[in-house]
Coordinates of C-alpha atoms in Angstrom, one line a residue:
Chain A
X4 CA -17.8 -0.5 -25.7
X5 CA -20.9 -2.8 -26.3
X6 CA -23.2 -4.8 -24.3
X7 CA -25.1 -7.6 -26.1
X8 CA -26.5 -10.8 -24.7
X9 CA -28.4 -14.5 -26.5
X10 CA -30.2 -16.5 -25.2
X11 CA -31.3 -19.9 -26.4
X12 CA -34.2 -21.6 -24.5
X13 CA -36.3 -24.8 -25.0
X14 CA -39.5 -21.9 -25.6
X15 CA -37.6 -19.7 -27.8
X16 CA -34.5 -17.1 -28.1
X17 CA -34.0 -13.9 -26.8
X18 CA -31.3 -11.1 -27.9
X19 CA -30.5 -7.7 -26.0
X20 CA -27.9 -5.3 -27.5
X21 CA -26.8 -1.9 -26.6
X22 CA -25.7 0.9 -29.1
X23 CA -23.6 3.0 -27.9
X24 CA -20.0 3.6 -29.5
X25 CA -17.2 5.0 -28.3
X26 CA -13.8 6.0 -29.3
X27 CA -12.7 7.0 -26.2
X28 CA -14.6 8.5 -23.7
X29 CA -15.1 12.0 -25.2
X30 CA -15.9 10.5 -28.6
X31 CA -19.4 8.5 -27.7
X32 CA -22.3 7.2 -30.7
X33 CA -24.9 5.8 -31.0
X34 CA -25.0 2.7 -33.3
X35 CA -27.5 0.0 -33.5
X36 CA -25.4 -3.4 -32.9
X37 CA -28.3 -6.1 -33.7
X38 CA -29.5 -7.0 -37.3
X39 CA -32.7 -9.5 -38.0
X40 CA -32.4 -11.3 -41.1
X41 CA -35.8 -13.1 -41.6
X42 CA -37.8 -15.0 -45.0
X43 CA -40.9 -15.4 -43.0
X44 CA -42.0 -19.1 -43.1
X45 CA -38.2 -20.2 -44.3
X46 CA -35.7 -18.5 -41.6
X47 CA -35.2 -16.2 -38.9
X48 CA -31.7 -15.2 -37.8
X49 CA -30.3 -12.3 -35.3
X50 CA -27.1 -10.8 -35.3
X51 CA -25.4 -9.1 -32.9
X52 CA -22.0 -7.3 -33.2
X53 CA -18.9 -6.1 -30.5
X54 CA -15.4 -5.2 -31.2
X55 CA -14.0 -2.4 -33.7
X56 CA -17.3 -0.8 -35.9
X57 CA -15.5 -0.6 -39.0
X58 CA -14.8 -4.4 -38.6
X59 CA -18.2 -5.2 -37.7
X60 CA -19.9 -2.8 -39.9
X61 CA -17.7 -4.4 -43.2
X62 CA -19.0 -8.2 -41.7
X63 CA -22.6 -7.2 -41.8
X64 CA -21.7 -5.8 -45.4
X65 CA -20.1 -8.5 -46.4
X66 CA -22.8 -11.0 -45.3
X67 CA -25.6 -9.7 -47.7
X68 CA -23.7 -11.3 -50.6
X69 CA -21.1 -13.8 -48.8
X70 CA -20.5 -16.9 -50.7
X71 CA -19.5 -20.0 -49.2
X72 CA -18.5 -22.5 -52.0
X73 CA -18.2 -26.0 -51.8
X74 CA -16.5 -29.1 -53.5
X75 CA -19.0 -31.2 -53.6
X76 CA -22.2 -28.9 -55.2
X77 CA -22.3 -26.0 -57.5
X78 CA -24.6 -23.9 -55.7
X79 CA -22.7 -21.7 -53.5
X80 CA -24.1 -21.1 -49.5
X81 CA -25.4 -18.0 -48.5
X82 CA -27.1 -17.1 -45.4
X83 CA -30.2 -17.0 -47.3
X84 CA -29.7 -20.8 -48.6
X85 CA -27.9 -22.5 -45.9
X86 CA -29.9 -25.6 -45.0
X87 CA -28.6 -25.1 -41.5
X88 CA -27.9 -22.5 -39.1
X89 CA -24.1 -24.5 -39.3
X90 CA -23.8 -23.7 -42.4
X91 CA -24.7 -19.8 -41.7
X92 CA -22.7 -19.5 -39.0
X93 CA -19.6 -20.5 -41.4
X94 CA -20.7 -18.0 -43.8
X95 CA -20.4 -15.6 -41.3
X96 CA -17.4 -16.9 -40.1
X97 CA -16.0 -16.5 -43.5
X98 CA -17.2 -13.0 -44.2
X99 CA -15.0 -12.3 -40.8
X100 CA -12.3 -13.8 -42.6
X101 CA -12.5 -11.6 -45.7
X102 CA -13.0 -8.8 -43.5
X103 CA -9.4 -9.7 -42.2
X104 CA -8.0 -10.7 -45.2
X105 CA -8.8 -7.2 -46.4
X106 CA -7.8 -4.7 -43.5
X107 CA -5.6 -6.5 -40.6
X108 CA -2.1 -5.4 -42.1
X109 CA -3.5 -2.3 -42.5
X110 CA -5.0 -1.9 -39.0
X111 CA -1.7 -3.8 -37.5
X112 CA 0.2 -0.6 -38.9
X113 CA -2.0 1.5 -37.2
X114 CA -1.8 -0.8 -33.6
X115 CA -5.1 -1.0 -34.1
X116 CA -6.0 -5.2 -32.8
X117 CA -8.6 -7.1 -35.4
X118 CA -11.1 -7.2 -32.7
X119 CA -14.6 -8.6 -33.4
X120 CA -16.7 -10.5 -31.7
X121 CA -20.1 -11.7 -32.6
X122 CA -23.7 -13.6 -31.8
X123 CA -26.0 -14.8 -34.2
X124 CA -28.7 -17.4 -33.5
X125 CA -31.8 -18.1 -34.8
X126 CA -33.8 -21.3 -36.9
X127 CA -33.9 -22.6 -40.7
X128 CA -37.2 -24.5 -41.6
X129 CA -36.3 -28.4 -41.2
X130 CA -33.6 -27.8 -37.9
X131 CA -34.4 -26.6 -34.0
X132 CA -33.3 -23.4 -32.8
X133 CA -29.5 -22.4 -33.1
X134 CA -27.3 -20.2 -31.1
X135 CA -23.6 -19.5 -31.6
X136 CA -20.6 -17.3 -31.0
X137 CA -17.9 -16.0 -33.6
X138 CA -14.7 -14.9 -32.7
X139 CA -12.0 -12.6 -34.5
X140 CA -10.4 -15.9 -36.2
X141 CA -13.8 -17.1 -37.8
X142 CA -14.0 -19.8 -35.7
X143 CA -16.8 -19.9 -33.4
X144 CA -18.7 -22.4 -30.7
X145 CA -22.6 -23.1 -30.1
X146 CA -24.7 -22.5 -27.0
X147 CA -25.7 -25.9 -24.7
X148 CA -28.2 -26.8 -22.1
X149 CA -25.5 -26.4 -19.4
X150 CA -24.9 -23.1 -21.0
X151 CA -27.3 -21.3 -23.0
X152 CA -26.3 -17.8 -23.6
X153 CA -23.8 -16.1 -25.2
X154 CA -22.3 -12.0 -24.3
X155 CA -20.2 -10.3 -26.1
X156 CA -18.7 -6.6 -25.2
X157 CA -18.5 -5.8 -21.4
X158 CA -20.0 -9.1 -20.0
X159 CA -18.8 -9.2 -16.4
X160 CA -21.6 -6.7 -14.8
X161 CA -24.0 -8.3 -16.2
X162 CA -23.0 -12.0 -15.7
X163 CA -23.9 -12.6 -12.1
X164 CA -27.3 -12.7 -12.6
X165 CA -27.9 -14.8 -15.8
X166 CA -25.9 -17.4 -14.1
X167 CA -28.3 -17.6 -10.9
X168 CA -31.5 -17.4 -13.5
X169 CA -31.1 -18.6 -17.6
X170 CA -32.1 -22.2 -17.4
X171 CA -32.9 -23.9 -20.6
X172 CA -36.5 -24.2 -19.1
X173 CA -36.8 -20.2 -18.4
X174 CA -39.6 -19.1 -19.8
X175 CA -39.1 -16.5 -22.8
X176 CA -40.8 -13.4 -21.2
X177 CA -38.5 -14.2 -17.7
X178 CA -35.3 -14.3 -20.1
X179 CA -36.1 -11.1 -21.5
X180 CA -36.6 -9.5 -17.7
X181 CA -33.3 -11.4 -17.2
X182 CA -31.5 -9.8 -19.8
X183 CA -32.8 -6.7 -19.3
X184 CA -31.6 -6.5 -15.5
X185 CA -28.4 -8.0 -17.0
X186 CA -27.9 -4.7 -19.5
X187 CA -29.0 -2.5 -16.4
X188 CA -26.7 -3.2 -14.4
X189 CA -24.2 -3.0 -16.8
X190 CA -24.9 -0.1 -17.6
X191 CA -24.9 1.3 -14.1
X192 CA -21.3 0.6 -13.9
X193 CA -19.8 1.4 -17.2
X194 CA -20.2 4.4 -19.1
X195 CA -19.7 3.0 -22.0
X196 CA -22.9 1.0 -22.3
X197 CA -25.7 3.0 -22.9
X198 CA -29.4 2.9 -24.5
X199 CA -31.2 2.5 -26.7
X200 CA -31.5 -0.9 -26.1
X201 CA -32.8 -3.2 -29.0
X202 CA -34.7 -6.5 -28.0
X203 CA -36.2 -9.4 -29.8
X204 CA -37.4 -12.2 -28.4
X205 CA -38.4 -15.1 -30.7
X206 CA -40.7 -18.0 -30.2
X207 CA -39.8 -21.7 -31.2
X208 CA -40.5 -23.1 -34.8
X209 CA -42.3 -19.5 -35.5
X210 CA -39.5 -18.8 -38.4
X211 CA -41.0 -15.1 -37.9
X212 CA -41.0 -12.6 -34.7
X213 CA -43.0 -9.2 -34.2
X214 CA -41.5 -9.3 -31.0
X215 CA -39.1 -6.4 -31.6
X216 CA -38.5 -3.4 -29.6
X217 CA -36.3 -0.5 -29.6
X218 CA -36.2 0.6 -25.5
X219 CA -34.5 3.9 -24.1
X220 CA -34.8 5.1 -20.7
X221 CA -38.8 6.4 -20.9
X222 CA -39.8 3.0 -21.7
X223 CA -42.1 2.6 -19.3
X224 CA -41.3 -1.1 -18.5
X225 CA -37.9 -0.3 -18.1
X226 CA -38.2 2.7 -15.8
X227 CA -40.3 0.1 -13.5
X228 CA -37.7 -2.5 -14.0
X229 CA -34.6 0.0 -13.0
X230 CA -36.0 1.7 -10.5
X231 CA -37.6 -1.8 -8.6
X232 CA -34.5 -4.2 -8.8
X233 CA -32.0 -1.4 -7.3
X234 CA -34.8 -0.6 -4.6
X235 CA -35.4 -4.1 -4.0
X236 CA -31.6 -5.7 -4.4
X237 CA -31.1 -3.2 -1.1
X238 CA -33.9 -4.4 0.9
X239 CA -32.6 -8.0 0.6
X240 CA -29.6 -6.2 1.5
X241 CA -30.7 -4.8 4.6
X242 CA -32.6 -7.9 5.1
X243 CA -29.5 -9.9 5.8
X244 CA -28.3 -10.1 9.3
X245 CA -25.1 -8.0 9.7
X246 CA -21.9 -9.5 10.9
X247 CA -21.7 -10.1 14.9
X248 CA -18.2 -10.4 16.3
X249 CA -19.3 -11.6 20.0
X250 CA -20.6 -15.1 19.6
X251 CA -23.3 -15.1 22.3
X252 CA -24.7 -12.3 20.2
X253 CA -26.2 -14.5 16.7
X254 CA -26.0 -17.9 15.4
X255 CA -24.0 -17.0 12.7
X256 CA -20.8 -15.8 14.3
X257 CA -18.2 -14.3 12.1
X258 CA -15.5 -16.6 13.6
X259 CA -12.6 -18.5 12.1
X260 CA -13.3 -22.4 11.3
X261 CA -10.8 -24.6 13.2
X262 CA -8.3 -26.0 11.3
X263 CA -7.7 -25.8 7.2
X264 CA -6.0 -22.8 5.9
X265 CA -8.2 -20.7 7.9
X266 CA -5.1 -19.4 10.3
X267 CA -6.0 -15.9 11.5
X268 CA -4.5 -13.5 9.9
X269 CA -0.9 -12.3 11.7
X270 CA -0.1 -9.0 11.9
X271 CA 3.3 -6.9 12.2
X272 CA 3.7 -5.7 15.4
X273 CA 7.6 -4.7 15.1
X274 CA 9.6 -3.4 12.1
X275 CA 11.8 -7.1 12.3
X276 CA 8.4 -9.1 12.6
X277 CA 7.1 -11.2 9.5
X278 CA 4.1 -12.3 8.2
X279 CA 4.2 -16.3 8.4
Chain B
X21 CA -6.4 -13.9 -10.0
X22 CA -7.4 -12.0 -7.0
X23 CA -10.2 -9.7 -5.5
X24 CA -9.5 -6.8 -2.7
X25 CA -11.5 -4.5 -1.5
X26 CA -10.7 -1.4 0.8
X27 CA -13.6 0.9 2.7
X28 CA -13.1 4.2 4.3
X29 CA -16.2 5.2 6.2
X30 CA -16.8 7.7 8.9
X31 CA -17.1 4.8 11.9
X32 CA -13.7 3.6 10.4
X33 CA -11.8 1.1 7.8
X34 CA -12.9 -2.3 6.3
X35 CA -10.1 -4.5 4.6
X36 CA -11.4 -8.0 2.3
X37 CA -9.1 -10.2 0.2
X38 CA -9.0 -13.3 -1.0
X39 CA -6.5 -16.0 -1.4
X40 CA -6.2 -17.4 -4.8
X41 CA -3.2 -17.3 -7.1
X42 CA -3.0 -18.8 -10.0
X43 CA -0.3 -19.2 -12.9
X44 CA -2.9 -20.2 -15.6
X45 CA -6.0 -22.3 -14.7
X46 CA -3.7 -25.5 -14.0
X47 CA -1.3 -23.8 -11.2
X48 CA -3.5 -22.7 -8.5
X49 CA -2.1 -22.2 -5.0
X50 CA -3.0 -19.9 -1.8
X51 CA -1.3 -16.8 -1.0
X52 CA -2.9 -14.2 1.9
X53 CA -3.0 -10.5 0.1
X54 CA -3.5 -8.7 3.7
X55 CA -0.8 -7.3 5.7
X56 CA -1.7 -5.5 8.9
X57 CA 1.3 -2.9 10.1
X58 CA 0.1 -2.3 14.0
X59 CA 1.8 -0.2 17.1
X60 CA -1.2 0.0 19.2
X61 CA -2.0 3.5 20.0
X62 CA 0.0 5.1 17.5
X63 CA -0.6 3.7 14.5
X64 CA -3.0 0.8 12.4
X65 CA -2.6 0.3 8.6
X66 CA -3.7 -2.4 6.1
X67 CA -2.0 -3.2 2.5
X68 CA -3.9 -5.5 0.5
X69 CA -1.8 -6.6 -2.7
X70 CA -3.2 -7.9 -6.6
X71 CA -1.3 -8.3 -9.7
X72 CA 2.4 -10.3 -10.0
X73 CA 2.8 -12.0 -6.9
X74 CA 6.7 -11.8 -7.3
X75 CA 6.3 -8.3 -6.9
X76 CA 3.7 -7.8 -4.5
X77 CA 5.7 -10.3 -2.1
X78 CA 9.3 -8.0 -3.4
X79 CA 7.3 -4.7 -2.2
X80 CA 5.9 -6.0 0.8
X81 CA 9.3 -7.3 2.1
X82 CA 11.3 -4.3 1.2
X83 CA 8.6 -2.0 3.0
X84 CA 9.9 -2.8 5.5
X85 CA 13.0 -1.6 5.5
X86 CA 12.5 0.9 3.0
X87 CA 13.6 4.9 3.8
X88 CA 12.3 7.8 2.4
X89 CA 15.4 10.6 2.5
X90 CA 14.0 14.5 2.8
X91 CA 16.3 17.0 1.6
X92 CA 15.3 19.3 5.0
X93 CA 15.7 16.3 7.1
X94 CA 18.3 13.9 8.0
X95 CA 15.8 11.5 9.9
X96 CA 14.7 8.8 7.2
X97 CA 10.7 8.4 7.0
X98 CA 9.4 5.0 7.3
X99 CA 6.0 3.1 7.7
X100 CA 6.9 3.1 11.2
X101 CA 7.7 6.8 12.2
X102 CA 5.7 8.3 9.7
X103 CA 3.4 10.9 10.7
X104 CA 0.7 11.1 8.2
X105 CA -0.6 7.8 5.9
X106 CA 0.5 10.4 3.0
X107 CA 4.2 10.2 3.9
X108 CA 3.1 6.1 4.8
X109 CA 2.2 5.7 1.1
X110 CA 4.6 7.6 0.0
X111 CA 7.0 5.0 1.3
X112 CA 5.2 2.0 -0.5
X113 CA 5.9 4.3 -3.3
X114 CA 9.1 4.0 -3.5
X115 CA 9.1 0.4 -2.1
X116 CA 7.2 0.1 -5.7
X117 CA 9.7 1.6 -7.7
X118 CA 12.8 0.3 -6.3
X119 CA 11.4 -3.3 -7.4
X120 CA 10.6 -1.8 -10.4
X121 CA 14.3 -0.5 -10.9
X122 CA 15.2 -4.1 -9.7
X123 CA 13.4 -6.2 -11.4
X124 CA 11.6 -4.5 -14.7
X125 CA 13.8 -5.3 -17.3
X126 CA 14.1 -8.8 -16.6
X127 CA 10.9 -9.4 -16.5
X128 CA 10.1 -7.2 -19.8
X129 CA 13.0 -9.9 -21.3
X130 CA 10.7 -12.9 -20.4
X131 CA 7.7 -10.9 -21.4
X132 CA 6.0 -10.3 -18.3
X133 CA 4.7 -6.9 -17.6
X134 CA 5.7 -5.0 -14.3
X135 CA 2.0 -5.4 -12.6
X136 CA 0.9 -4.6 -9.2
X137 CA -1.8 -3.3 -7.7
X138 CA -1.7 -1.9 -3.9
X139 CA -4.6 -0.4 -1.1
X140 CA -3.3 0.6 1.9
X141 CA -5.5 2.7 4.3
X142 CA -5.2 2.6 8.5
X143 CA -4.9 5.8 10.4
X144 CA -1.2 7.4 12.3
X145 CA -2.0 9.3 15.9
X146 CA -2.5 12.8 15.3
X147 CA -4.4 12.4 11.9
X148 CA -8.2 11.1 10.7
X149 CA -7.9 8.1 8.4
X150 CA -6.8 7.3 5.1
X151 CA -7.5 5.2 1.9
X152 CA -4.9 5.3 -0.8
X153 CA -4.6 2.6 -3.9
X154 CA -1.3 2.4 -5.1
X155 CA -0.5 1.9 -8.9
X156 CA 2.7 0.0 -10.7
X157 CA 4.5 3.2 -11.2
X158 CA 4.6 4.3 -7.6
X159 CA 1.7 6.8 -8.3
X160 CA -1.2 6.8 -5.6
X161 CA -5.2 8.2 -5.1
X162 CA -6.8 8.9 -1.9
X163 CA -10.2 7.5 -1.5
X164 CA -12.7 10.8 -0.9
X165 CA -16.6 10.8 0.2
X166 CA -17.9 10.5 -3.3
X167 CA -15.7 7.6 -3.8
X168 CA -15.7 5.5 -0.7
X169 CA -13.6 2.5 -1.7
X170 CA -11.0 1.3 -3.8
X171 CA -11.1 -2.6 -5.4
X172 CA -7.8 -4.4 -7.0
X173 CA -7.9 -7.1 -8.8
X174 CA -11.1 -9.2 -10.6
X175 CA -13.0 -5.6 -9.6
X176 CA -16.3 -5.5 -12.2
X177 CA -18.6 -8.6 -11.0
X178 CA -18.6 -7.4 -7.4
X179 CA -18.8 -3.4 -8.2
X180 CA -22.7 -3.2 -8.4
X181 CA -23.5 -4.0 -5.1
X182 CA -20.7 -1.6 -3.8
X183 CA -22.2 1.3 -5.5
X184 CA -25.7 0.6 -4.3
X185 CA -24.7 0.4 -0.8
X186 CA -21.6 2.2 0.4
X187 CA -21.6 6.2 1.6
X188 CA -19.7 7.2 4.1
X189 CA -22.1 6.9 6.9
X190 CA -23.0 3.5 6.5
X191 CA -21.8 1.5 9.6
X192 CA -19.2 -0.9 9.9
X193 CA -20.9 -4.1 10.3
X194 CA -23.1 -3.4 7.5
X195 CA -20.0 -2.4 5.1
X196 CA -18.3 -5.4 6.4
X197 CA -22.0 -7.3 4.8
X198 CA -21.6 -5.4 1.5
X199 CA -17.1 -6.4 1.0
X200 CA -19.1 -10.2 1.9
X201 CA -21.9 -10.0 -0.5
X202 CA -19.4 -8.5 -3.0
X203 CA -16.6 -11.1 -2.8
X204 CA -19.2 -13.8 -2.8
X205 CA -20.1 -12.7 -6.8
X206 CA -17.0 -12.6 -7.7
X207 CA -16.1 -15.9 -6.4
X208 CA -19.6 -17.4 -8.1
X209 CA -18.1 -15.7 -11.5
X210 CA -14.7 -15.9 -11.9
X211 CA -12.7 -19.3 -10.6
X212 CA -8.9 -17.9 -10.1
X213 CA -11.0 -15.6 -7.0
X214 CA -10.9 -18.2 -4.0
X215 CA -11.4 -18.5 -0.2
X216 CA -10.4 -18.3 2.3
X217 CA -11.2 -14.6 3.0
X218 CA -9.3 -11.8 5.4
X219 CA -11.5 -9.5 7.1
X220 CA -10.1 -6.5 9.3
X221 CA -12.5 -4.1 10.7
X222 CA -10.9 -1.0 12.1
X223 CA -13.5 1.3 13.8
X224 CA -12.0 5.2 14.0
X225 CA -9.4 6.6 16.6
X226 CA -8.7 3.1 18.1
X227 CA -5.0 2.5 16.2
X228 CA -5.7 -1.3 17.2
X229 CA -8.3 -3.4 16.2
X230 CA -9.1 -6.6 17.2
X231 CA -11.7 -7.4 14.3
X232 CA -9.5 -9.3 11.9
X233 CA -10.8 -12.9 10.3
X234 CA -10.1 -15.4 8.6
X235 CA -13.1 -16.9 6.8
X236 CA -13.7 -20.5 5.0
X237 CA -16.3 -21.7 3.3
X238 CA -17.4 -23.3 6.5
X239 CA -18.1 -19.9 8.2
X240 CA -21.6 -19.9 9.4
X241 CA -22.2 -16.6 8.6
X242 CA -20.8 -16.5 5.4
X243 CA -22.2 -19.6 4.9
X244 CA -25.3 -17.5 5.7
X245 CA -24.4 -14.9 3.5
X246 CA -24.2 -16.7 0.4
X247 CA -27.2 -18.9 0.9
X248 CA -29.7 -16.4 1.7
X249 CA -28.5 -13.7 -1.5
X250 CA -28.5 -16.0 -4.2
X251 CA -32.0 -17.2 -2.7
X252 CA -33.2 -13.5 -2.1
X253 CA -32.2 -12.2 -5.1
X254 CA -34.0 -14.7 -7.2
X255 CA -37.2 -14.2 -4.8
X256 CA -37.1 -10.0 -6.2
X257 CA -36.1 -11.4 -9.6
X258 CA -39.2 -13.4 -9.3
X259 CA -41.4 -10.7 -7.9
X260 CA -40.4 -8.5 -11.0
X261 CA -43.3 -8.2 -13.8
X262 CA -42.3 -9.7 -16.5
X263 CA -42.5 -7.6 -19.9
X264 CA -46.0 -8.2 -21.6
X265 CA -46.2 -7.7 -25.3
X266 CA -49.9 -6.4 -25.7
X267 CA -50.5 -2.9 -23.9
X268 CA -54.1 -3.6 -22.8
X269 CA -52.9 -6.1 -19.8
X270 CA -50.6 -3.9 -18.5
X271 CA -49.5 -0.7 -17.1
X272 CA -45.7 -0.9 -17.6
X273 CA -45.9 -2.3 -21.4
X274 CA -42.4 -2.9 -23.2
X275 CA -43.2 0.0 -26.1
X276 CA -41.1 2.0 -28.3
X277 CA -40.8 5.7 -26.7
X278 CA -42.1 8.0 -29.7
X279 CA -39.4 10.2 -31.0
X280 CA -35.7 10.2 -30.3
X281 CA -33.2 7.8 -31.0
X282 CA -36.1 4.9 -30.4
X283 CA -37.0 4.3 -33.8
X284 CA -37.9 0.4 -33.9
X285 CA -35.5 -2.1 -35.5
X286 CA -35.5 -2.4 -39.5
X287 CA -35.4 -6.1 -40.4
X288 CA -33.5 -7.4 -43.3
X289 CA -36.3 -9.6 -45.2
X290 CA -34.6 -9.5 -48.5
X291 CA -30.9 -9.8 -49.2
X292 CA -30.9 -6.5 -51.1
X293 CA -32.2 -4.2 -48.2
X294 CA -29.8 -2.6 -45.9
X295 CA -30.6 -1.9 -42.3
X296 CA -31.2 1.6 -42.2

């Protein structure tokens, strides 16, 4: 399985993968699922990869010399010549399609699905900041203000708490914390998400980052990180007032609101006796 | 869609389940997933149901009537005269595959799969209690001290919190907090989850229990609840260090461990180099 999370803010974007690889669980790898592709000055661009490797791994192959040809010009696009991160993102899209074009029978034959699913974002001198999703099909949508990240992989863990903190107006180092508590606790729950973890955090209109990391589990900013929010998370735990059943005993009585839906619950008394 | 969660701890049982059904995004509707099976004094038990609603409703009408024959007995076991939640479960078993044998093909003709997903836990005079989750094939697993809970249904966004929290000698109330705090991210993540919520809290040796709930969104405490997380959790979010870039103005800096796996992220500057 794979974690990987971007994130496209007014300051900048932010990507977080995982690496590792499994086939299942007694067949586990570690393999790097983030790619930069940068002409300092001209563009900056970051890939991230989920779904079958051998898919993946062709796309990212494929992209280096990936051609999209048009009616109207002679000069093919490339992600190295696309005007627009649109136009990059549909060379991408068609190197997917290659990639299908070329295995999918094969892999149907096997039962094997054409699964891949990817994020690439980034900026071309001359447009803002970019920030999109491909699917298996090619086909592929772009990051808004109401929503401005993408995950691929096993997204659910770590969902909770970019919805309560990503807004377009987080600032770049917060997005990075957020992502990085994302990927923890994902990783907490599912095995098959595991370090190193590979983040880059780029700044607006810089066409350029040095902000690139490689973090395992001695990095000393993500011990503190790990080992604070689970410590923390359960003192706001314990800090909330536990359920009273006895309504002179709290405020906040755990107690049925009048009318709605809310019937209590009926239970079966005798064998013959249903559940209205 | 649906979210259940069943707790075995030493003070007892806790039971939460939502109400939302939904046939695609368009057909939503309310259906209660909790059944409590009570003789005061002799026995309390809880099923909690996820998965095709046909079924689970099939299952939970034929339980009961349903008769397990022994071989060395010619008194039928039911839920109602068995004397160990094993042979209890053992019945929902069968329940399970007799609406299996009833209804399977038919439904693998329209192209639905056979999908249902039972907990039932409560406690029979004479024995401690038990947790069991029940699969589609009749098969069942008893929840044990290193795993304290069983979840059906949209599990993964309220998981974390779960296993930060629950052991068996955390107390009722407080486990009755954590089911809360864990329905209440699943419901902010995932739409086909929806109130109102059954609560049954069963403390040990009583085989009655008059802690059982229905709650609204207009339950103070749950009201409570979900106010004062998402507003907590953003306040240790916020109390977090964020990652600094330049090791002299920090102590936790976001570095590359030396060695290992950690090496830092090639870039692609040129279309000829591969990531290595």
């Amino acid at each position: 399985m794979t974690y990987c999370v971007g994130i496209k803010l007014n300051a900048g974007l932010v990507f977080l993968s995982d690496s590792r690889t499994n086939a299942g669980v007694d067949n586990i790898s570690t393999f790097r699922k983030m790619i930069i592709y940068e002409k300092p000055g001209d563009r900056f661009m970051v890939l991230l990869t989920a779904g079958n490797l051998s898919i993946s791994q062709s796309v990212r192959e494929l992209l280096q010399v990936e051609q999209l040809k048009e009616q109207d010009s002679d000069q093919p696009i490339t992600i190295w010549n696309a005007r627009s991160m649109f136009d990059a993102v549909r060379v991408l899209g068609q190197a997917v399609r290659h990639v299908y074009e070329r295995d999918a029978k094969s892999l149907e034959r096997a039962g094997v699905e054409f699964n891949v699913n990817l994020i690439i974002g980034g900026q071309i001198a001359g447009e803002g900041m970019r920030l999109f999703q491909v699917y298996s099909a090619g086909n592929f949508i772009e990051a808004t203000p109401e929503t401005p990240y993408f995950q691929i992989g096993e997204y659910k863990y770590g969902k909770p708490v970019l919805d309560r903190v990503l807004t377009p107006d987080t600032d770049l180092d917060e997005a990075a914390k957020c992502a990085l508590v994302s990927m923890d606790s994902t990783m907490k729950s599912n095995l098959s998400v595991g370090p190193p973890l590979d983040l880059v955090v780029y700044e607006a209109d810089r066409l350029q980052t040095d902000k690139v990391v490689c973090i395992d589990m001695q990095n000393p900013y993500y011990r503190m990180l790990h080992q604070s929010w689970g410590q923390k998370l359960r003192e706001v735990f314990d800090s909330l007032e536990d359920p009273v059943w006895d309504e002179s005993h709290t405020d906040t009585p755990l107690r049925t609101h009048a009318g709605g839906r809310s019937k209590p619950l009926k239970k079966i008394t005798r064998p013959e006796e249903k559940l209205i």
